[in-house]
Coordinates of C-alpha atoms and ligand atoms in Angstrom, one line a residue:
X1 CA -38.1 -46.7 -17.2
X2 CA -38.6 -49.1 -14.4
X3 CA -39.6 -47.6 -10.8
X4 CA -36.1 -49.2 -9.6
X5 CA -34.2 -47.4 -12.1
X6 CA -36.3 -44.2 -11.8
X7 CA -35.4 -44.1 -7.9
X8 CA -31.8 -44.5 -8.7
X9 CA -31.8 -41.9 -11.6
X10 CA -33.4 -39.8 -8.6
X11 CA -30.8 -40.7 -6.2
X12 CA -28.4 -39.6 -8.9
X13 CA -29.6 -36.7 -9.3
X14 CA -30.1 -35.6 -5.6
X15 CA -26.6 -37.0 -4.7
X16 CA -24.9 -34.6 -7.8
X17 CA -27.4 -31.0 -7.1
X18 CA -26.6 -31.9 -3.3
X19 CA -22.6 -31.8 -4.3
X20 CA -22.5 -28.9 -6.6
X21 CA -24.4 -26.9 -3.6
X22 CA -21.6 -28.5 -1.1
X23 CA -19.3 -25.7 -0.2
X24 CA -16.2 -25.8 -1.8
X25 CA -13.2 -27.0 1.1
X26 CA -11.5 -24.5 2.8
X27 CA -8.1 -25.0 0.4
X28 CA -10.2 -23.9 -2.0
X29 CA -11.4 -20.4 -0.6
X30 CA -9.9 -17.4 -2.5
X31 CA -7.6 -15.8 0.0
X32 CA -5.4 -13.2 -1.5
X33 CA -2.7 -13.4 -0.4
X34 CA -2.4 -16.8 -0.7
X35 CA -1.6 -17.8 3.1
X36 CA 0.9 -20.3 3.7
X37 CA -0.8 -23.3 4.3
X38 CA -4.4 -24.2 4.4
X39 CA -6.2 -27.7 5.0
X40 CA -9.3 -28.8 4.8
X41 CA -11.6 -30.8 7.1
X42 CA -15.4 -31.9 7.0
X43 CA -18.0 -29.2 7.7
X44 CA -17.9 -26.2 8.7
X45 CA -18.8 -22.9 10.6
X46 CA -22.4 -21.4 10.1
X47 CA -22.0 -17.6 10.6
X48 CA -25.5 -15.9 11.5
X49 CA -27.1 -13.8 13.6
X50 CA -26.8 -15.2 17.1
X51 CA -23.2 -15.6 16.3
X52 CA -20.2 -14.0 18.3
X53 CA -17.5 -12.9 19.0
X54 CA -15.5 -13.1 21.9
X55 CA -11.4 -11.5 22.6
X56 CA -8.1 -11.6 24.8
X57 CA -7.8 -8.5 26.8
X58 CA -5.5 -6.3 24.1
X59 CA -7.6 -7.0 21.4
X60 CA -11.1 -5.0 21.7
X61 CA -9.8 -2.7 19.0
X62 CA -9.6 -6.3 16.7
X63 CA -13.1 -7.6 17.9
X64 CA -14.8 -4.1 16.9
X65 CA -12.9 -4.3 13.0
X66 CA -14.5 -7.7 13.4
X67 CA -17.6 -6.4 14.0
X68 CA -17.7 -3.6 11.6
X69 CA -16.6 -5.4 8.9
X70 CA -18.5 -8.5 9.1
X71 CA -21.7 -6.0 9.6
X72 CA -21.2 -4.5 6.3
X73 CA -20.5 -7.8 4.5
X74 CA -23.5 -9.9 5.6
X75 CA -25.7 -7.1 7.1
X76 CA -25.4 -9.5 10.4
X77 CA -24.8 -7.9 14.2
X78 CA -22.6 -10.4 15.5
X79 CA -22.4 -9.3 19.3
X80 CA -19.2 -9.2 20.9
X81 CA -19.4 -11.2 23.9
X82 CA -17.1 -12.0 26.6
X83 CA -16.9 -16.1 27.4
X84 CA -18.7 -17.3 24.8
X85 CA -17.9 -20.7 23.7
X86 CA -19.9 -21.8 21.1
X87 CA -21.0 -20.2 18.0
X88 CA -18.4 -18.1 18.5
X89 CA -15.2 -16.6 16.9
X90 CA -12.3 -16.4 19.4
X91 CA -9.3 -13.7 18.9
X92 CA -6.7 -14.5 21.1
X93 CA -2.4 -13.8 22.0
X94 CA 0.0 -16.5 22.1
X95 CA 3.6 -15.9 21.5
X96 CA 3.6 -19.9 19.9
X97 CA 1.4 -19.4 17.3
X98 CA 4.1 -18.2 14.9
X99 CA 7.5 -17.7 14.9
X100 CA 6.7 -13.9 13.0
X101 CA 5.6 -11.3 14.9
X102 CA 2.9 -10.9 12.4
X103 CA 2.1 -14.7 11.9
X104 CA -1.0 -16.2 12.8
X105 CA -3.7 -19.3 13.0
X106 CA -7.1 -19.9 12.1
X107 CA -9.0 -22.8 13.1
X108 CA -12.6 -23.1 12.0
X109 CA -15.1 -26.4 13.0
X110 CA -18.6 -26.5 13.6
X111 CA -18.9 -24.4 16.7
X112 CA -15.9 -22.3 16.2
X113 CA -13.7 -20.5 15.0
X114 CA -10.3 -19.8 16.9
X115 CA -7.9 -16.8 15.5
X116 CA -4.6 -16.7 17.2
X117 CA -1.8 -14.3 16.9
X118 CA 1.3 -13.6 17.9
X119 CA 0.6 -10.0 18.2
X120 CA -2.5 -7.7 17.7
X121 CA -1.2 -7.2 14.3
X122 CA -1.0 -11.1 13.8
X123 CA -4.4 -11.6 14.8
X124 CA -5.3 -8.4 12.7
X125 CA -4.1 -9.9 9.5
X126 CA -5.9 -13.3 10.6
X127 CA -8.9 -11.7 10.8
X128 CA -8.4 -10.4 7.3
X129 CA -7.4 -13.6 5.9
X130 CA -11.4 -14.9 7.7
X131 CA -13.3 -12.2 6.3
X132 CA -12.2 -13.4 2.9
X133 CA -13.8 -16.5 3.8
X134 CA -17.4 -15.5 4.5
X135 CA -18.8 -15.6 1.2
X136 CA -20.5 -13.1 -0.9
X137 CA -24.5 -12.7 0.0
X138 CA -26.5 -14.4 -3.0
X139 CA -29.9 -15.5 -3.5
X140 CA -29.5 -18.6 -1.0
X141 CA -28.0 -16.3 2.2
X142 CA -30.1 -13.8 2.2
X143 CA -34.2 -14.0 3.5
X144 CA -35.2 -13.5 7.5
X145 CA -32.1 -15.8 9.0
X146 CA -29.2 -15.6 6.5
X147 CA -26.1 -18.4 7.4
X148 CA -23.0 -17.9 5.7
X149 CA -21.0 -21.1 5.6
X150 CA -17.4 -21.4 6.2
X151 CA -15.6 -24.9 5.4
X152 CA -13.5 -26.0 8.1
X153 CA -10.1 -26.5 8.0
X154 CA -6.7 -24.7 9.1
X155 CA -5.1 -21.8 7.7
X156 CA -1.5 -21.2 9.2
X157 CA 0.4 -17.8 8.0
X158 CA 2.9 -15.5 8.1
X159 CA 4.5 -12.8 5.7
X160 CA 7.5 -13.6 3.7
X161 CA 8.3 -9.5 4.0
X162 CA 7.9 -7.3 7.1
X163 CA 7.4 -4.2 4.8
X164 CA 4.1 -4.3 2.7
X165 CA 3.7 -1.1 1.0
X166 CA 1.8 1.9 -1.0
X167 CA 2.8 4.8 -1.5
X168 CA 0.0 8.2 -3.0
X169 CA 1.3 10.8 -4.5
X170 CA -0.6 13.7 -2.9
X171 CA 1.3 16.2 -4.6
X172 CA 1.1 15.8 -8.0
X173 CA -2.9 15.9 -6.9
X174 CA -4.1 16.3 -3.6
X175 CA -6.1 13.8 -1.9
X176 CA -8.9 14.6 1.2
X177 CA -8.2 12.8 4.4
X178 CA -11.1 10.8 4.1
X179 CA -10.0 9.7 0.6
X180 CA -6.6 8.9 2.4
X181 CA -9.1 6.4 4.8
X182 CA -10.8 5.1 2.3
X183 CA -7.7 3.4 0.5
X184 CA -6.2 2.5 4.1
X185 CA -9.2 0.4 4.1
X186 CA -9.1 -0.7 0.7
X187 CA -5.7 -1.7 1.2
X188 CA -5.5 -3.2 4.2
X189 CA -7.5 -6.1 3.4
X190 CA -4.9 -7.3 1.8
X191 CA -2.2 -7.5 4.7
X192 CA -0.8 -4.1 3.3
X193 CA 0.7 -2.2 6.4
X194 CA 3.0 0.2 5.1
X195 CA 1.4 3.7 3.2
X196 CA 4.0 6.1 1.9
X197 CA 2.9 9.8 1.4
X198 CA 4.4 11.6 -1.4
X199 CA 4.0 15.2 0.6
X200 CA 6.1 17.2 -1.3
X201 CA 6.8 17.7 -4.8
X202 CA 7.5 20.9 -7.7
X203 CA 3.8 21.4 -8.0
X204 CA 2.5 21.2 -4.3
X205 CA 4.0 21.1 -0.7
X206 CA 0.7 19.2 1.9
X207 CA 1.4 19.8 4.9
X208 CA 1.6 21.9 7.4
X209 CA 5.0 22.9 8.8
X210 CA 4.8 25.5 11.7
X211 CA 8.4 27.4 11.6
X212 CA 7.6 27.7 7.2
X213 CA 3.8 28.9 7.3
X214 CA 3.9 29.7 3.6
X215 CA 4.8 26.8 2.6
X216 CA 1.5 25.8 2.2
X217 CA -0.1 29.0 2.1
X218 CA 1.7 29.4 -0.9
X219 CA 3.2 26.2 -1.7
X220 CA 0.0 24.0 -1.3
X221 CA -2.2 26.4 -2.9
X222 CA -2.3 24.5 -6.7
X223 CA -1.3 20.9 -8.3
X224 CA -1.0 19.6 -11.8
X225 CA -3.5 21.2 -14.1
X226 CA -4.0 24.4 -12.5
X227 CA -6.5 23.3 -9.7
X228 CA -6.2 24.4 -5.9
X229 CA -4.5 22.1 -4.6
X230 CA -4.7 21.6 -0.7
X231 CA -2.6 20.5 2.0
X232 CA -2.6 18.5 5.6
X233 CA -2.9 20.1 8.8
X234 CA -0.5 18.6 11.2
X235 CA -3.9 17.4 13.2
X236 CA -5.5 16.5 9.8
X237 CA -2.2 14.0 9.7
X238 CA -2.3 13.4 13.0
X239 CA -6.0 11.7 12.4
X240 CA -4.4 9.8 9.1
X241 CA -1.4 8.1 11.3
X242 CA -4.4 7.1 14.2
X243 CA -6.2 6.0 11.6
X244 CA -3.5 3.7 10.1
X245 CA -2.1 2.2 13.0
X246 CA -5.7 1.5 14.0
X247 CA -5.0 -1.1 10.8
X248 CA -1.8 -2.3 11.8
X249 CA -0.3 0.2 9.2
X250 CA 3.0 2.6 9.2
X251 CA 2.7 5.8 7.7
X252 CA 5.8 6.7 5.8
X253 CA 6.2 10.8 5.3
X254 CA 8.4 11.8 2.6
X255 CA 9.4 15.1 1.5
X256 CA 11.3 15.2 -1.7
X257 CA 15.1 16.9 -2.0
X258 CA 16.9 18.3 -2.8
X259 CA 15.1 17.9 -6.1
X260 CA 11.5 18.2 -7.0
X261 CA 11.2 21.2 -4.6
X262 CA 10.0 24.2 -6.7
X263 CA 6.6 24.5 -4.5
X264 CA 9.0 25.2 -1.5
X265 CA 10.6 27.7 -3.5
X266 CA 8.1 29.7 -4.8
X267 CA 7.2 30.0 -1.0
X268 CA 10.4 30.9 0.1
X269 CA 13.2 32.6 -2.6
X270 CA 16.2 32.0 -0.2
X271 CA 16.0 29.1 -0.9
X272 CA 16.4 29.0 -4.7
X273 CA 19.6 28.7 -6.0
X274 CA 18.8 30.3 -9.4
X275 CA 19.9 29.1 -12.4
X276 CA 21.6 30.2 -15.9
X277 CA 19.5 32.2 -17.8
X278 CA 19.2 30.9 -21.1
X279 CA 21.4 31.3 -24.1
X280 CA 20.4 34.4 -26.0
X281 CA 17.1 33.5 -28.8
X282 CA 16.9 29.9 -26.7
X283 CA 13.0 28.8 -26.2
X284 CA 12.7 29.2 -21.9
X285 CA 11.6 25.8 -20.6
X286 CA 10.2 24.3 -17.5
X287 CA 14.1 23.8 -16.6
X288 CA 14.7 27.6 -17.0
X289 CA 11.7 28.5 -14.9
X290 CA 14.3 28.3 -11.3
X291 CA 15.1 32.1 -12.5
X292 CA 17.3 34.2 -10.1
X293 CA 18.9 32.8 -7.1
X294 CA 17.0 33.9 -3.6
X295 CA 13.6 34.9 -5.4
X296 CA 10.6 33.0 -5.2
X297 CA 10.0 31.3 -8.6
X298 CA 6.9 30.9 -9.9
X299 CA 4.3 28.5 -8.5
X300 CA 4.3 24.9 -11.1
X301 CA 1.3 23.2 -12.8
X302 CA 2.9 21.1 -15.0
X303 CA 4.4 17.7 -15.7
X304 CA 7.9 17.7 -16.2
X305 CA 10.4 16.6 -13.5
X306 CA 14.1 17.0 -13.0
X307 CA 14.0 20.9 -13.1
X308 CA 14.0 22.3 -9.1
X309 CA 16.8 22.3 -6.4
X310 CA 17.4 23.4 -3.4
X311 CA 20.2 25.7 -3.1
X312 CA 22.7 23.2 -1.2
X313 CA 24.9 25.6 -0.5
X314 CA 23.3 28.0 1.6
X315 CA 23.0 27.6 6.1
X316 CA 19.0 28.5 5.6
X317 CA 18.5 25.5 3.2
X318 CA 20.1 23.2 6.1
X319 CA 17.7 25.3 8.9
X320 CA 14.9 24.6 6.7
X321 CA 15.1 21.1 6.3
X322 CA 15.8 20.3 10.0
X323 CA 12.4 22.0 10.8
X324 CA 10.7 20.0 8.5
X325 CA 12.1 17.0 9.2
X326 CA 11.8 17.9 13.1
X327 CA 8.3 18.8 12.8
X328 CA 7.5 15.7 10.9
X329 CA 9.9 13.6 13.0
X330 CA 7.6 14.8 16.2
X331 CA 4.2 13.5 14.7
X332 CA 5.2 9.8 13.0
X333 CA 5.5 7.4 15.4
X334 CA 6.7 5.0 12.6
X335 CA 10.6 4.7 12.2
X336 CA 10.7 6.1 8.5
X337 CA 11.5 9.1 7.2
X338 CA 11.7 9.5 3.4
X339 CA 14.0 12.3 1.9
X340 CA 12.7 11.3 -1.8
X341 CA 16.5 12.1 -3.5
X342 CA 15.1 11.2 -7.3
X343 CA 16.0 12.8 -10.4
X344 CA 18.0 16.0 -8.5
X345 CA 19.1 16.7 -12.5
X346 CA 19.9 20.1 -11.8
X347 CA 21.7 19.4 -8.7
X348 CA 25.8 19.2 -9.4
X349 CA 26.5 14.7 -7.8
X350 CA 29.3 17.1 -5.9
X351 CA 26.6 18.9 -3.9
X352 CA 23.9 16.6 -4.2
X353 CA 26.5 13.5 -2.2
X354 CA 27.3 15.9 0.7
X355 CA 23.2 17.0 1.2
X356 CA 22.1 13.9 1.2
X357 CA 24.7 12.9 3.6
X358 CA 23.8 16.0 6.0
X359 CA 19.7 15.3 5.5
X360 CA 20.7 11.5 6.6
X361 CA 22.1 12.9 9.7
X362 CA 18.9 15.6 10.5
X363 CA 17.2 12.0 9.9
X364 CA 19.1 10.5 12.4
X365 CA 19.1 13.1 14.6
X366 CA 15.1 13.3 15.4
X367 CA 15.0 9.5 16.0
X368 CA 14.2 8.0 12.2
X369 CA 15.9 5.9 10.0
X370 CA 16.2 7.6 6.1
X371 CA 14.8 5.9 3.4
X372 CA 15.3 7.2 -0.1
X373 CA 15.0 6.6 -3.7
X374 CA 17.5 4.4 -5.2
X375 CA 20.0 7.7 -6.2
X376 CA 20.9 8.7 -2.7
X377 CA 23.2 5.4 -2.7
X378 CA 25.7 7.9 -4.6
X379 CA 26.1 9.2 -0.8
X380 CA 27.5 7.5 2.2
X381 CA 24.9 5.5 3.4
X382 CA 24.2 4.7 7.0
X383 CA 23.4 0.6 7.7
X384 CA 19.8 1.6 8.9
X385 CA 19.2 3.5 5.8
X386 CA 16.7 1.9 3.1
X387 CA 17.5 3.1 -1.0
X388 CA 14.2 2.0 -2.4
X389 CA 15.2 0.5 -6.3
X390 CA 13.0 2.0 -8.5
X391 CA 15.1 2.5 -11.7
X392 CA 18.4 1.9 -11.2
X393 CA 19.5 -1.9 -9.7
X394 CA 23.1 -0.8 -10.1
X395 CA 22.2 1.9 -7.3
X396 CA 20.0 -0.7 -5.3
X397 CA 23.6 -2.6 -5.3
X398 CA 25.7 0.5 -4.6
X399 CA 23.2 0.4 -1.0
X400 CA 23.6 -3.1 -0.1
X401 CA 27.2 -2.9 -0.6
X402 CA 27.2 0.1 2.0
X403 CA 25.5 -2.6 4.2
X404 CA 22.2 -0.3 3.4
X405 CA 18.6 -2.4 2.5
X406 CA 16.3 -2.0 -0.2
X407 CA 12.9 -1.7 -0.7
X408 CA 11.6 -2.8 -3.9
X409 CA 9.6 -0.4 -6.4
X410 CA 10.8 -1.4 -10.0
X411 CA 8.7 0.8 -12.0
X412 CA 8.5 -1.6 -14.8
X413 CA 6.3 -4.1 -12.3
X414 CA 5.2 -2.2 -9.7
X415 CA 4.6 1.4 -10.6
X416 CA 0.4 1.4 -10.2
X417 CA 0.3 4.9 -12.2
X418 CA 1.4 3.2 -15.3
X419 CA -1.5 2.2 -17.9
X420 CA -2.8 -1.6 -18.0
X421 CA -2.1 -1.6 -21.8
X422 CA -2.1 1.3 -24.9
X423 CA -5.8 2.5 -24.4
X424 CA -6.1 3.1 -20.5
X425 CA -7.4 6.1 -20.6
X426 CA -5.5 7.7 -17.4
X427 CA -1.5 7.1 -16.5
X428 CA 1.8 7.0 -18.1
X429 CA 3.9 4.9 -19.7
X430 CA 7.9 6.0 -19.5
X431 CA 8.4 2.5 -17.8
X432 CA 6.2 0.1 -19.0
X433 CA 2.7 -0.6 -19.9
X434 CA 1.7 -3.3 -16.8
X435 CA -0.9 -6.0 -17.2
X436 CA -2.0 -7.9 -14.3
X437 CA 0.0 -10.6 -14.9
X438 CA 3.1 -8.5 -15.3
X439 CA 2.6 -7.0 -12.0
X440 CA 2.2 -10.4 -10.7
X441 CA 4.8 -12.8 -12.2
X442 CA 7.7 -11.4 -11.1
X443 CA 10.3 -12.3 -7.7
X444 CA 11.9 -9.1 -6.0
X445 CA 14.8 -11.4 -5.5
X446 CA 15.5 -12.3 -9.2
X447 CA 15.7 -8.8 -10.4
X448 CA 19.1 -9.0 -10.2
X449 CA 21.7 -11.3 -9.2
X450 CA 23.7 -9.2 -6.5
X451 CA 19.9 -8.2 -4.7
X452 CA 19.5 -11.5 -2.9
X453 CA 16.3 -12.2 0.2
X454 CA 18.5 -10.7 3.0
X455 CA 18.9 -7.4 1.4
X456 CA 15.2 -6.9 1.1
X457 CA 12.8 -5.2 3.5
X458 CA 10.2 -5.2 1.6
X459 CA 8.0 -4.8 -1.6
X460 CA 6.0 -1.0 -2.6
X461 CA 4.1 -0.3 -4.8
X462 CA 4.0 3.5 -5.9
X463 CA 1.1 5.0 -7.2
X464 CA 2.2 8.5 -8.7
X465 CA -0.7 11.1 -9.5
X466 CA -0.2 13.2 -12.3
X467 CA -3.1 11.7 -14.3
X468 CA -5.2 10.9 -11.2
X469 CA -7.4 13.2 -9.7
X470 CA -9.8 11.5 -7.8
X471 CA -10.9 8.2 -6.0
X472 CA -12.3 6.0 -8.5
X473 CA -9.3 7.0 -10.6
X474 CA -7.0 5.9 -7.8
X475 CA -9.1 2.8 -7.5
X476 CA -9.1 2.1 -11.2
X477 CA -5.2 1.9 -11.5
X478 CA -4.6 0.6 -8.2
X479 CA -6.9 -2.5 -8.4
X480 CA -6.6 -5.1 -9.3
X481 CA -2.9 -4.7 -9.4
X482 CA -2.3 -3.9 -5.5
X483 CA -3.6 -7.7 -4.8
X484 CA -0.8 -8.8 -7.3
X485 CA 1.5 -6.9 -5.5
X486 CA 0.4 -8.0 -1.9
X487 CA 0.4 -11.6 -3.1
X488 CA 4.2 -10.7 -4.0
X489 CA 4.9 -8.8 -0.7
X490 CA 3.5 -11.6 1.6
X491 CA 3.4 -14.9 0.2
X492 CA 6.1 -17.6 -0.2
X493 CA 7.1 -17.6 -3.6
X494 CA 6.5 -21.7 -4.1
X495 CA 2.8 -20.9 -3.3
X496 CA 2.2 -18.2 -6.3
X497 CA 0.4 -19.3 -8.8
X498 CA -0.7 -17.2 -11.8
X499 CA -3.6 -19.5 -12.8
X500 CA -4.2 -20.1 -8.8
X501 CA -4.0 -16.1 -8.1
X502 CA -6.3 -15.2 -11.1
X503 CA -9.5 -17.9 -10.1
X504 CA -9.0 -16.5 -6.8
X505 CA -9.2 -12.7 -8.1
X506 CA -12.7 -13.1 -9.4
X507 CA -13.9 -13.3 -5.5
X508 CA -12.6 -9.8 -5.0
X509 CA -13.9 -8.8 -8.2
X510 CA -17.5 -9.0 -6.8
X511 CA -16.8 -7.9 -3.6
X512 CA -14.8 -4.7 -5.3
X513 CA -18.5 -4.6 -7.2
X514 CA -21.0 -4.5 -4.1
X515 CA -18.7 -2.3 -2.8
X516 CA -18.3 0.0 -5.8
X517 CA -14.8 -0.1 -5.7
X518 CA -14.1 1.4 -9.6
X519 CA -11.4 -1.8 -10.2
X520 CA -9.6 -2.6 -14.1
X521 CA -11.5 -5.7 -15.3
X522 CA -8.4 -7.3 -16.6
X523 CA -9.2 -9.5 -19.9
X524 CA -6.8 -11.8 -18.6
X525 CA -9.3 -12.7 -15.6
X526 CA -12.6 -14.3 -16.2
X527 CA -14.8 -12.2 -14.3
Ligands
TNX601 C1 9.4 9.2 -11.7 S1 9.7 7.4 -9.5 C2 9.4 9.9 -10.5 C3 8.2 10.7 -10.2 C4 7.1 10.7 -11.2 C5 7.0 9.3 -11.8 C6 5.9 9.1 -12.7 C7 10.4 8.6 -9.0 C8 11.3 8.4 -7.8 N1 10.3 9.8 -9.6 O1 8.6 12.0 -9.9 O2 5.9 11.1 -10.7 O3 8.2 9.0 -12.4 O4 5.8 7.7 -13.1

């Protein structure tokens, strides 16, 4: 080899380890969900140490998540500092940077980076979208001044549905308040604002209603399997819905009727209808356990559903659930209140129509709007009322024709209790066994022809509990699916890209490992 020719080799080489080091361009970052836009310009932000951040009055509560979470993702203590200019990361209001209330801006370049919302929320969400651009620590970030390099470029955004949702079951099994944070914070990262609480159901009533003390004395004292079960304080809620709307999210209370109710009434007999005894030499089942009308039944470990109703025919059932929903009503600030309404198969339709009716008006009396599984559109539904289409889209039809919205659950896509495939060792599988790519290839308004854009709030995705009894069970069946349902919920449908949202997934899938989050390594994703 000539020197000439050995120089250029060398230049070569440089030129090609220098560009596989290069950053990749901002488009190419791994947001989930995919934001609406992004382009790419040259360079780029160095985060480090003498970094800062600087906010808009309104937005301290912003700048601290900023803080916090950029702390425990680099180890840095970026100061928040009012005025800075440079080296700095800007949260500010302005009403033009989106036409949604939740839309926002990033701009990143050398000395800054500028995130603009049109609302705390907005900017919320944009800081989400940022701290999904700092990349993981490796090798080259870390030593005695670690810089972790953001390509510039701008990301506009905005969500294609106002309602982003979850809902735990936390009667089936209950869940701790703090394990109640933790998946706020899990979920949050990925734009979800919307938790629905399951807080009632046949084998557990959580939470604390004043005017019915044994409710949960009694009610809340087991779960599935025979444990004990547990329940919410109303100041032990109080601290989840401060929590939440510290993330920008809604907490949605539900308490089931007049169905799945046996933990109310084994805590309170007037309100048990009773039910025929079984034929003479017939094998008693779960559905014969209701018993004699106005006495307590017996407390409920198992699995079956469709067995428990309330006696709709009695004044005390219609006291009762005015309390509840009173007492409830006075400690969500969020518009919701969910009357559940599922699988009331012991319930005559001509008793169940007029109580879901009445409960609709207690609902509207203490300020909410009802939202209810997709049955209660058998009733007389009010326009502000939400059926949310979980099995039936014939029912989710029956609503909108009432003027009613939907929220979409269908349990064949978006049910996060089902298994992955036949050999997940927790969940069910009634509806469907749900891959990650079923729970992401699939448009909430091509389910069915009559359910078109403007009928749809929004997009949940239900995570029921009868197999799941802690959190890295609820983390196993919840990720990675609940990014494929976010990426639904939030992003235009011509940006979704299978092959686009599963390169971006392996991202997550280390930072769901450094922060021993206990997610379903998909075989479909190359890890
Ligand atoms: C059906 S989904 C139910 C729940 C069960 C779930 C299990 C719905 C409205 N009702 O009671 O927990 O299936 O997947």
């Amino acid at each position: 080899m000539t020197f000439q020719s050995f120089i250029w080799a060398a230049l070569c080489f440089m030129f090609i380890a220098c560009d596989t080091e290069r950053p990749a361009k901002l488009s190419q970052s791994s947001v989930i969900p995919i934001p609406v836009s992004i382009t790419s310009a040259e360079g780029g932000f160095a985060l480090k140490s003498d970094s800062k951040i600087s906010y808009e009055s309104g937005l301290q509560n912003e700048a601290q998540a900023l803080k916090q979470r950029l702390k425990s993702l680099t180890g840095l203590e970026v100061n928040i500092e009012d005025g800075a200019s440079e080296n700095v990361i800007q949260l500010s209001i302005d009403p033009n940077a989106s036409a949604n209330e939740e839309g926002y801006l990033i701009k990143i370049d050398k000395g800054k980076v500028k995130i603009t919302g049109n609302s705390e929320a907005a900017v919320f969400w944009g800081i989400q979208t940022f701290c999904q651009l700092v990349p993981v620590p490796s090798d080259n970030v870390s030593g005695p001044n670690p810089q972790f390099f953001i390509s510039a470029g701008e990301i506009e955004d905005y969500p294609e549905y106002a309602y982003r949702g979850m809902m735990l079951d936390v009667a089936r099994h209950f869940f701790s308040v703090n394990e109640v944070k933790h998946l706020i914070d899990l979920i949050s990262t990925y734009k979800i604002n919307h938790l629905h609480l399951h807080l009632s159901d046949d084998q557990g009533w959580r939470i604390e209603i004043k005017s019915w003390p044994l409710l949960t004395e009694i009610g809340g004292s087991t779960e599935v399997g025979g444990g004990k079960g547990g329940f919410y304080t109303q100041e032990d809620y109080k601290e989840i819905v401060r929590y939440a709307s510290e993330r920008h999210m809604t907490i949605v209370p539900e308490i089931d009727m007049p169905g799945h109710t046996n933990s109310a009434l084994a805590s309170y007999g007037e309100l048990n209808p009773g039910i025929k005894v079984p034929e003479e030499g017939a094998v008693p089942t779960e559905r014969t356990q209701m018993g004699v009308a106005g006495q307590p039944t017996p407390l409920y470990t198992g699995r079956e559903v469709g067995f428990s109703t309330l006696d709709t025919n009695k004044p005390v059932t219609y006291q009762f659930i005015e309390d509840v929903i009173r007492e409830i009503s006075e400690i969500t600030p969020g518009p919701y209140f969910h009357i559940g309404g599922d699988e009331s198969h012991v319930t005559e339709m001509e008793d169940y129509i007029p109580f879901i009716e009445k409960a609709q008006d207690i609902v509207t009396k203490y300020g909410k709007k009802t939202l209810g599984w997709d049955e209660v559109a058998h009733a007389k539904l009010l326009p502000t009322s939400v059926a949310q289409y979980w099995a039936k889209a014939e029912n989710a039809v029956m609503a909108i024709e009432q003027g009613a919205k939907v929220l979409i659950s269908p349990a064949t896509k978006a049910y996060l209790d089902m298994k992955y495939d036949s050999t997940t060792h927790i969940g069910l599988n009634w509806a469907a066994y749900i891959e990650l790519d079923d729970a992401y290839n699939w448009d909430p308004t091509t389910l069915d022809e009559q359910i078109k854009r403007e009928h749809i709030i929004g997009v949940e995705a239900p995570l029921w509990t009868e197999t799941v009894t802690n959190r890295s069970e609820i983390e196993y069946l919840t990720f990675p699916r609940l990014a494929a349902i976010a990426e639904v919920a939030w992003s235009p449908q011509d940006r979704r890209d299978w092959d686009s949202f599963k390169s971006r997934l392996k991202f997550h899938g280390q930072r769901w490992t450094r922060d021993n989050v206990n997610f379903y390594k998909s075989p479909k994703v190359d890890w």
